[in-house]
Short mmCIF file of C-alpha atoms and ligand atoms in Angstrom, two decimals:
data_model
loop_
_atom_site.label_atom_id
_atom_site.label_comp_id
_atom_site.label_asym_id
_atom_site.label_seq_id
_atom_site.Cartn_x
_atom_site.Cartn_y
_atom_site.Cartn_z
CA MET E 96 6.74 2.45 -34.57
CA ALA E 97 6.23 0.65 -31.52
CA GLN E 98 7.28 -2.89 -31.68
CA GLN E 99 5.23 -5.15 -28.86
CA ASP E 100 8.28 -5.34 -26.60
CA SER E 101 8.14 -1.51 -25.73
CA PHE E 102 6.41 0.20 -23.07
CA LEU E 103 7.02 3.04 -20.66
CA LEU E 104 8.19 1.87 -17.29
CA TYR E 105 7.87 5.33 -14.99
CA GLY E 106 8.53 5.28 -12.10
CA ALA E 107 11.60 2.98 -12.37
CA TYR E 108 14.05 4.02 -9.53
CA GLY E 109 11.69 3.83 -6.84
CA TYR E 110 12.11 0.45 -4.74
CA THR E 111 9.66 -1.52 -6.57
CA GLY E 112 9.84 0.08 -10.28
CA ARG E 113 13.07 -0.71 -10.25
CA LEU E 114 11.95 -5.34 -8.54
CA VAL E 115 9.24 -5.05 -12.11
CA VAL E 116 12.15 -3.43 -14.59
CA GLU E 117 13.37 -6.77 -13.59
CA GLN E 118 10.76 -8.90 -14.03
CA ALA E 119 9.88 -7.47 -17.37
CA VAL E 120 13.80 -7.96 -18.55
CA GLY E 121 13.14 -11.61 -17.54
CA LEU E 122 10.10 -12.19 -20.28
CA GLY E 123 12.00 -10.95 -22.64
CA LEU E 124 9.79 -6.72 -22.61
CA LYS E 125 11.54 -3.88 -23.59
CA PRO E 126 10.71 -1.12 -21.39
CA THR E 127 11.64 2.18 -21.46
CA LEU E 128 13.38 3.43 -18.25
CA ALA E 129 11.26 6.90 -17.22
CA GLY E 130 11.54 9.32 -13.74
CA ARG E 131 11.27 12.88 -12.74
CA SER E 132 14.92 12.51 -12.41
CA ARG E 133 18.10 11.73 -14.57
CA ALA E 134 20.16 10.56 -12.67
CA ARG E 135 18.91 8.32 -11.05
CA VAL E 136 16.75 6.34 -14.22
CA GLU E 137 19.79 6.64 -15.76
CA ALA E 138 21.52 4.32 -13.83
CA VAL E 139 18.59 2.19 -13.00
CA ALA E 140 18.41 2.06 -17.33
CA GLY E 141 22.62 1.32 -17.65
CA GLU E 142 22.36 -1.43 -15.10
CA PHE E 143 19.70 -3.21 -17.32
CA GLY E 144 20.79 -2.07 -20.81
CA LEU E 145 18.17 0.12 -21.66
CA PRO E 146 16.51 3.02 -23.18
CA PHE E 147 14.85 6.30 -20.85
CA THR E 148 13.73 9.50 -20.36
CA ASP E 149 13.31 11.72 -17.51
CA PHE E 150 10.32 13.96 -17.15
CA ASP E 151 8.09 15.58 -14.43
CA LEU E 152 4.13 14.64 -14.69
CA ALA E 153 3.82 18.38 -14.59
CA ASP E 154 4.93 18.73 -17.91
CA ALA E 155 2.13 17.77 -20.67
CA ARG E 156 3.91 18.60 -23.77
CA ALA E 157 6.58 16.04 -22.57
CA LEU E 158 3.60 13.25 -21.33
CA ASP E 159 1.68 13.23 -24.44
CA VAL E 160 5.00 13.25 -26.30
CA GLU E 161 6.76 10.25 -24.43
CA LEU E 162 3.29 8.08 -24.30
CA SER E 163 2.64 8.06 -27.55
CA LYS E 164 5.53 6.13 -28.51
CA VAL E 165 4.50 3.21 -27.03
CA PRO E 166 1.38 1.40 -26.99
CA LEU E 167 1.19 0.95 -22.93
CA VAL E 168 1.67 3.31 -19.35
CA LEU E 169 3.22 0.66 -16.62
CA ASN E 170 2.86 3.54 -13.78
CA CYS E 171 4.68 2.47 -10.53
CA ALA E 172 4.93 6.06 -9.15
CA GLY E 173 3.19 6.35 -6.01
CA PRO E 174 1.06 7.64 -3.79
CA PHE E 175 -0.80 7.53 -7.56
CA CYS E 176 -3.31 9.81 -6.11
CA HIS E 177 -0.36 12.66 -7.28
CA THR E 178 0.39 10.55 -10.64
CA PHE E 179 -2.96 9.35 -12.27
CA THR E 180 -4.69 11.88 -13.23
CA PRO E 181 -1.53 13.60 -15.29
CA PHE E 182 -0.80 9.94 -16.89
CA ALA E 183 -4.59 8.98 -16.97
CA ASP E 184 -5.03 12.79 -18.99
CA ALA E 185 -2.40 11.90 -21.12
CA CYS E 186 -2.88 8.50 -21.89
CA ILE E 187 -6.45 9.57 -23.19
CA ARG E 188 -5.24 12.25 -25.46
CA SER E 189 -2.06 10.13 -27.35
CA GLY E 190 -4.07 6.38 -26.97
CA THR E 191 -2.25 5.23 -24.88
CA HIS E 192 -3.16 1.83 -22.80
CA TYR E 193 -2.88 1.66 -18.40
CA LEU E 194 -1.88 0.05 -15.95
CA ASP E 195 -0.76 1.30 -11.97
CA LEU E 196 0.65 -0.52 -8.62
CA SER E 197 -1.66 1.27 -6.70
CA GLY E 198 -4.11 0.09 -3.97
CA GLU E 199 -5.90 3.67 -3.61
CA ILE E 200 -9.02 3.20 -3.23
CA ASP E 201 -9.50 6.95 -4.59
CA VAL E 202 -7.08 5.69 -7.54
CA PHE E 203 -10.10 3.89 -8.50
CA ARG E 204 -13.15 6.65 -8.23
CA ARG E 205 -11.48 8.46 -10.16
CA ALA E 206 -10.79 5.87 -12.73
CA ALA E 207 -13.89 4.18 -13.06
CA ALA E 208 -15.36 7.78 -12.78
CA ARG E 209 -13.71 8.77 -15.85
CA HIS E 210 -14.57 5.30 -17.87
CA CYS E 211 -16.21 6.65 -21.46
CA ASP E 212 -13.91 8.75 -21.88
CA PHE E 213 -11.09 5.68 -21.98
CA ILE E 214 -13.77 4.38 -23.97
CA ASN E 215 -14.07 6.89 -26.44
CA ALA E 216 -10.08 7.05 -26.37
CA ASP E 217 -10.10 3.47 -26.94
CA ILE E 218 -7.57 2.61 -24.57
CA MET E 219 -8.23 0.75 -21.38
CA VAL E 220 -6.83 1.65 -17.91
CA MET E 221 -6.47 -0.94 -14.95
CA PRO E 222 -5.12 0.63 -11.95
CA GLY E 223 -4.17 -1.91 -9.44
CA VAL E 224 -1.94 -4.29 -10.78
CA GLY E 225 0.15 -5.35 -8.21
CA PHE E 226 -0.44 -8.24 -5.43
CA ASP E 227 -3.14 -5.28 -4.50
CA ILE E 228 -5.27 -5.61 -5.80
CA VAL E 229 -4.53 -8.79 -8.07
CA ALA E 230 -4.78 -11.19 -5.40
CA SER E 231 -7.69 -10.39 -3.89
CA ASP E 232 -9.23 -9.76 -6.87
CA TYR E 233 -8.61 -13.04 -7.88
CA LEU E 234 -10.01 -14.17 -4.73
CA ALA E 235 -13.16 -12.09 -5.11
CA CYS E 236 -14.13 -13.77 -8.22
CA TYR E 237 -12.92 -16.75 -7.32
CA VAL E 238 -15.35 -17.34 -4.11
CA LYS E 239 -18.21 -15.47 -6.64
CA THR E 240 -17.68 -17.72 -8.94
CA ARG E 241 -18.86 -21.12 -6.35
CA LEU E 242 -21.27 -19.29 -4.03
CA PRO E 243 -22.84 -17.39 -7.51
CA SER E 244 -25.57 -15.81 -5.08
CA ALA E 245 -23.97 -14.48 -2.85
CA ASN E 246 -24.59 -10.80 -1.84
CA ARG E 247 -21.76 -10.40 0.56
CA LEU E 248 -18.47 -10.44 0.18
CA LEU E 249 -15.45 -9.98 2.68
CA LEU E 250 -12.15 -9.79 2.36
CA ALA E 251 -9.32 -9.38 4.69
CA VAL E 252 -5.64 -9.06 3.39
CA GLY E 253 -2.36 -11.49 5.98
CA ARG E 254 0.26 -8.95 7.99
CA VAL E 255 2.78 -7.69 5.89
CA GLU E 256 5.76 -8.20 7.60
CA ALA E 257 8.15 -5.50 5.90
CA VAL E 258 6.99 -2.03 3.99
CA SER E 259 8.54 0.13 1.83
CA ARG E 260 9.18 3.93 2.45
CA GLY E 261 6.74 3.92 -0.92
CA THR E 262 4.41 2.45 0.56
CA ALA E 263 4.57 4.23 3.98
CA THR E 264 3.61 7.27 2.15
CA THR E 265 1.22 5.83 0.67
CA VAL E 266 -0.61 4.44 3.82
CA LEU E 267 -0.04 7.35 5.29
CA TYR E 268 -1.85 9.56 3.63
CA GLN E 269 -5.05 6.66 2.93
CA LEU E 270 -5.02 7.04 6.95
CA GLY E 271 -5.96 10.55 6.94
CA GLN E 272 -9.22 9.66 4.81
CA PRO E 273 -12.61 7.80 6.78
CA GLY E 274 -12.72 4.36 6.82
CA LEU E 275 -15.17 3.44 4.04
CA VAL E 276 -17.34 -0.33 3.21
CA ARG E 277 -19.84 -1.18 0.74
CA LYS E 278 -23.62 -1.11 0.89
CA ASN E 279 -26.54 -1.71 -1.34
CA GLY E 280 -23.17 -1.25 -4.32
CA LYS E 281 -23.11 2.43 -3.12
CA LEU E 282 -19.66 3.18 -0.56
CA ALA E 283 -20.76 4.47 2.12
CA GLU E 284 -18.74 6.25 5.27
CA VAL E 285 -17.79 4.55 8.46
CA SER E 286 -14.85 5.72 11.54
CA THR E 287 -11.62 3.39 10.79
CA ALA E 288 -11.16 0.78 11.94
CA TRP E 289 -15.53 0.02 12.23
CA LYS E 290 -14.92 -3.00 12.82
CA GLN E 291 -12.24 -6.07 14.56
CA ARG E 292 -12.15 -9.12 13.90
CA ARG E 293 -9.97 -11.67 14.75
CA PHE E 294 -8.78 -13.97 10.96
CA ASP E 295 -6.30 -16.99 11.51
CA PHE E 296 -3.88 -16.35 8.35
CA GLY E 297 -1.89 -20.00 9.67
CA ASN E 298 -0.79 -18.72 12.74
CA GLY E 299 -3.31 -18.23 15.11
CA PRO E 300 -6.17 -15.26 14.54
CA GLU E 301 -4.52 -11.96 14.30
CA LEU E 302 -7.12 -8.99 15.47
CA SER E 303 -7.42 -7.14 12.07
CA ILE E 304 -9.01 -4.31 11.25
CA THR E 305 -11.91 -2.83 8.95
CA ALA E 306 -9.80 -1.40 6.19
CA PRO E 307 -11.26 1.28 2.83
CA LEU E 308 -8.56 -0.56 0.51
CA ALA E 309 -8.71 -0.80 -3.01
CA ASP E 310 -11.79 -4.28 -3.05
CA VAL E 311 -14.22 -2.49 -1.44
CA PHE E 312 -14.80 -0.26 -4.76
CA SER E 313 -12.94 -2.58 -7.44
CA ALA E 314 -14.86 -6.00 -5.91
CA TYR E 315 -17.92 -4.75 -7.11
CA TYR E 316 -16.99 -4.46 -10.23
CA THR E 317 -15.08 -7.14 -10.37
CA THR E 318 -18.90 -9.88 -9.08
CA GLY E 319 -21.16 -6.57 -8.74
CA ILE E 320 -21.95 -8.33 -4.75
CA GLY E 321 -23.37 -5.69 -3.59
CA ASP E 322 -21.96 -5.59 0.38
CA ILE E 323 -18.56 -5.29 0.58
CA GLU E 324 -16.18 -5.09 3.95
CA CYS E 325 -12.23 -5.88 3.87
CA TYR E 326 -10.52 -6.43 7.36
CA VAL E 327 -6.20 -5.87 7.47
CA ALA E 328 -4.19 -7.68 10.23
CA LEU E 329 -2.99 -5.56 12.10
CA PRO E 330 1.40 -4.94 12.13
CA CYS E 331 1.76 -4.35 16.45
CA ALA E 332 -0.95 -4.16 19.14
CA VAL E 333 -2.46 -0.59 18.54
CA PRO E 334 -5.26 0.48 20.87
CA ALA E 335 -8.94 0.44 19.12
CA TRP E 336 -9.64 4.09 20.20
CA LEU E 337 -6.88 5.51 19.06
CA LEU E 338 -7.52 3.64 15.44
CA LYS E 339 -10.48 4.74 15.71
CA ILE E 340 -9.78 8.60 15.63
CA THR E 341 -6.93 8.23 13.10
CA HIS E 342 -8.10 9.78 10.64
CA ARG E 343 -9.46 13.50 13.09
CA ILE E 344 -5.90 12.91 14.24
CA LEU E 345 -4.25 13.01 10.45
CA ARG E 346 -6.90 15.40 8.98
CA PRO E 347 -4.00 18.85 9.07
CA GLN E 348 -2.56 19.07 5.99
CA TRP E 349 0.62 20.44 8.07
CA LEU E 350 0.82 17.20 10.48
CA LEU E 351 1.38 15.34 7.32
CA GLY E 352 3.80 17.32 5.92
CA VAL E 353 5.54 17.00 8.64
CA LEU E 354 5.01 12.94 8.98
CA ARG E 355 5.25 12.58 4.72
CA ARG E 356 8.54 14.24 5.86
CA GLN E 357 10.83 11.90 8.39
CA LEU E 358 9.41 8.67 6.00
CA GLN E 359 11.23 10.44 3.78
CA LYS E 360 13.94 10.68 5.69
CA GLN E 361 14.24 7.59 8.40
CA HIS E 362 11.85 4.84 6.17
CA ARG E 363 14.49 2.14 4.73
CA ALA E 364 14.20 1.70 0.74
CA GLY E 365 12.11 -1.79 1.15
CA PRO E 366 12.44 -5.16 2.02
CA ASP E 367 15.72 -6.62 1.39
CA PRO E 368 16.28 -9.32 -0.67
CA ALA E 369 16.51 -12.26 2.13
CA GLU E 370 13.26 -11.39 3.32
CA ARG E 371 11.48 -10.72 0.24
CA ALA E 372 12.89 -14.61 -0.17
CA ALA E 373 11.24 -15.11 3.81
CA GLY E 374 8.09 -13.33 3.22
CA ARG E 375 5.01 -14.54 3.27
CA SER E 376 1.68 -13.39 1.96
CA SER E 377 -1.70 -14.38 2.70
CA ILE E 378 -5.76 -13.35 2.12
CA PHE E 379 -8.84 -14.66 3.39
CA ALA E 380 -11.94 -14.28 1.42
CA GLU E 381 -15.85 -15.36 2.61
CA ALA E 382 -19.00 -14.83 0.00
CA SER E 383 -21.21 -14.74 1.85
CA SER E 384 -25.59 -14.79 1.19
CA ASP E 385 -29.11 -14.29 2.84
CA GLU E 386 -29.66 -17.92 2.23
CA GLY E 387 -27.47 -18.84 4.94
CA GLN E 388 -24.84 -19.72 2.72
CA ARG E 389 -21.05 -19.79 3.08
CA VAL E 390 -18.21 -20.18 1.43
CA GLN E 391 -14.48 -19.16 2.85
CA VAL E 392 -10.65 -20.06 1.21
CA ILE E 393 -7.62 -18.73 1.88
CA MET E 394 -4.54 -17.94 -0.67
CA HIS E 395 -1.01 -18.40 0.40
CA GLY E 396 1.41 -17.26 -1.87
CA PRO E 397 5.14 -14.83 -2.06
CA GLU E 398 6.02 -12.33 0.14
CA PRO E 399 3.64 -8.66 -1.38
CA TYR E 400 6.62 -7.02 -3.23
CA THR E 401 8.10 -10.27 -5.01
CA THR E 402 4.23 -11.18 -6.20
CA THR E 403 3.54 -7.73 -7.38
CA ALA E 404 6.77 -7.50 -9.69
CA VAL E 405 5.96 -10.77 -11.12
CA VAL E 406 2.29 -10.22 -11.71
CA ALA E 407 2.49 -7.08 -13.16
CA ALA E 408 5.06 -7.74 -15.77
CA ALA E 409 3.09 -10.80 -17.01
CA ALA E 410 0.11 -8.12 -16.70
CA VAL E 411 2.00 -5.64 -19.08
CA ARG E 412 3.29 -8.66 -21.29
CA GLY E 413 -1.00 -9.74 -21.14
CA VAL E 414 -1.61 -6.18 -22.86
CA LEU E 415 0.92 -6.12 -25.83
CA GLN E 416 0.34 -9.44 -26.49
CA GLY E 417 -3.58 -7.86 -27.62
CA LYS E 418 -5.60 -8.24 -23.89
CA VAL E 419 -7.17 -5.25 -23.57
CA LYS E 420 -10.81 -4.88 -23.36
CA PRO E 421 -11.69 -0.10 -23.84
CA GLY E 422 -12.38 2.02 -20.42
CA PHE E 423 -11.72 1.19 -16.76
CA GLN E 424 -11.13 -2.42 -16.13
CA THR E 425 -9.72 -4.63 -12.89
CA PRO E 426 -7.30 -7.49 -12.97
CA SER E 427 -9.48 -10.85 -13.22
CA PRO E 428 -12.35 -9.95 -15.18
CA THR E 429 -10.16 -9.27 -18.36
CA PHE E 430 -6.73 -12.32 -17.45
CA GLY E 431 -9.28 -14.47 -15.15
CA ALA E 432 -6.39 -16.26 -13.68
CA ALA E 433 -3.64 -15.27 -16.10
CA LEU E 434 -2.00 -13.03 -13.70
CA ILE E 435 -1.96 -15.46 -10.48
CA SER E 436 -0.62 -19.22 -12.64
CA VAL E 437 2.33 -17.66 -13.41
CA ILE E 438 3.36 -16.95 -9.72
CA ASP E 439 5.39 -19.83 -7.94
CA ASP E 440 4.16 -21.13 -4.47
CA PHE E 441 1.08 -19.61 -4.72
CA GLU E 442 -1.75 -22.15 -3.39
CA VAL E 443 -6.03 -21.19 -2.55
CA ILE E 444 -7.35 -23.34 -0.33
CA ASP E 445 -11.20 -24.31 0.28
CA LEU E 446 -11.82 -24.24 3.73
CA GLU E 447 -15.89 -23.72 3.37
N1 LIG Z 566 -0.73 -2.58 -5.24
C1 LIG Z 566 0.98 -2.80 -4.63
O1 LIG Z 566 0.55 -4.30 -4.20
C2 LIG Z 566 2.29 -2.84 -4.57
C3 LIG Z 566 3.26 -2.74 -3.90
C4 LIG Z 566 4.24 -2.18 -4.04
C5 LIG Z 566 4.44 -0.90 -3.93
N2 LIG Z 566 2.84 -0.41 -4.11
C6 LIG Z 566 2.51 0.72 -4.76
O2 LIG Z 566 3.79 1.51 -5.53
C7 LIG Z 566 3.92 2.56 -5.58
C8 LIG Z 566 5.69 3.41 -5.04
O3 LIG Z 566 6.53 1.95 -4.14
P1 LIG Z 566 8.04 2.40 -3.60
O4 LIG Z 566 7.52 1.03 -2.79
O5 LIG Z 566 7.92 1.64 -5.10
O6 LIG Z 566 7.95 3.68 -3.53
P2 LIG Z 566 9.58 4.62 -3.51
O7 LIG Z 566 10.61 3.71 -3.53
O8 LIG Z 566 9.63 5.31 -2.67
O9 LIG Z 566 8.83 5.12 -5.06
C9 LIG Z 566 7.84 5.69 -5.22
C10 LIG Z 566 8.34 5.66 -6.70
O10 LIG Z 566 7.55 7.22 -7.97
C11 LIG Z 566 7.82 8.12 -7.15
N3 LIG Z 566 7.41 9.18 -7.45
C12 LIG Z 566 6.37 9.80 -6.29
N4 LIG Z 566 5.53 10.65 -6.84
C13 LIG Z 566 5.78 11.42 -8.07
C14 LIG Z 566 5.61 12.63 -8.37
N5 LIG Z 566 4.86 13.44 -7.70
N6 LIG Z 566 6.33 12.12 -9.71
C15 LIG Z 566 7.16 12.21 -10.05
N7 LIG Z 566 7.67 10.59 -9.79
C16 LIG Z 566 6.64 10.17 -8.50
C17 LIG Z 566 9.77 8.50 -7.35
O11 LIG Z 566 10.23 9.04 -7.69
P3 LIG Z 566 11.52 10.48 -6.47
O12 LIG Z 566 12.32 9.26 -5.97
O13 LIG Z 566 11.34 11.64 -7.52
O14 LIG Z 566 10.25 11.06 -5.71
C18 LIG Z 566 10.54 6.59 -7.47
O15 LIG Z 566 10.59 7.07 -8.20
C19 LIG Z 566 3.40 3.04 -3.81
O16 LIG Z 566 1.96 4.30 -3.55
C20 LIG Z 566 3.18 1.91 -3.27
O17 LIG Z 566 2.07 1.73 -2.58
C21 LIG Z 566 1.63 -1.23 -5.10
#
């Protein structure tokens, strides 16, 4: 019989997974740590005095055995385009709730497509319980509440100063995809960096480009708004023409493979504790209506990896305490402000 504080945390020895382990333990939770390398998962488990197990996601039998012991799995092993489906299949078989840290739009599409399977299995499947999309999903909900007649939503994520190796790898895979926005409730393909705009996240206007963030998909489920555009602030000056052809340049699988191997060799694991302590995150949100009404808000919070660890652990605690809605779900409709309210130093400012 699973205890109320136990769950499976897969990807525990990754940069972000380890931060989540620390937060979960701080909340009094007792995860069983998991990953595909026995030595690496054992090392983290030893540090925290936690149980552990090792298995590969290609091993469906091992997945079934391990998932049948717990009510919930938190998947921290990304890119999630490779890890979501084996977990989704196994969670359906074992009746286990599923959370992950994905910000990949394709994972959200795949999850929503299986909504009925998840309902039939009586499980909740919620990708994106990290900074991305918990904070942006909360803001989307917030501006829709302030302007219920809104039919257009814009979200812009401020520059992230230092990214982990895993995030860089995930972004690389996504750069190989075309851009996406939502129009009249449907996803519409656009070029990469389709639109460019400057947003002031607090340090003067920063050039930002449209990007197929997961919110293009998920914010429709959270708010019902049918026209959605997402932007990201550029980390450095890149010519617009180059951005527009990135996905074509990166289309060949062999090139993606070469770049991924370079990243694995050269990119550091992630921001160090001092960078995390000093870093900040910002998201701008705007909702508008055909009647010419508009609301704008900006959110400032801690550095994204710190935020991710805090909100992911809070989401786990929420599910273990019974905050569960069967099917594919987005964070805000399920948790309300509960995940955001656990973040220290988080503020939402009404601009208009
Ligand atoms: N939503 C958010 O705001 C947010 C925040 C932080 C991170 N993330 C995402 O979380 C993911 C992990 O980031 P990270 O910084 O922790 O990266 P990382 O340090 O590279 O860790 C990735 C972990 O996933 C495991 N993994 C990857 N592919 C796997 C597979 N096919 N089967 C089994 N295990 C696999 C790795 O194990 P091996 O070493 O054995 O390959 C490792 O434990 C990335 O996709 C990142 O974008 C999202």
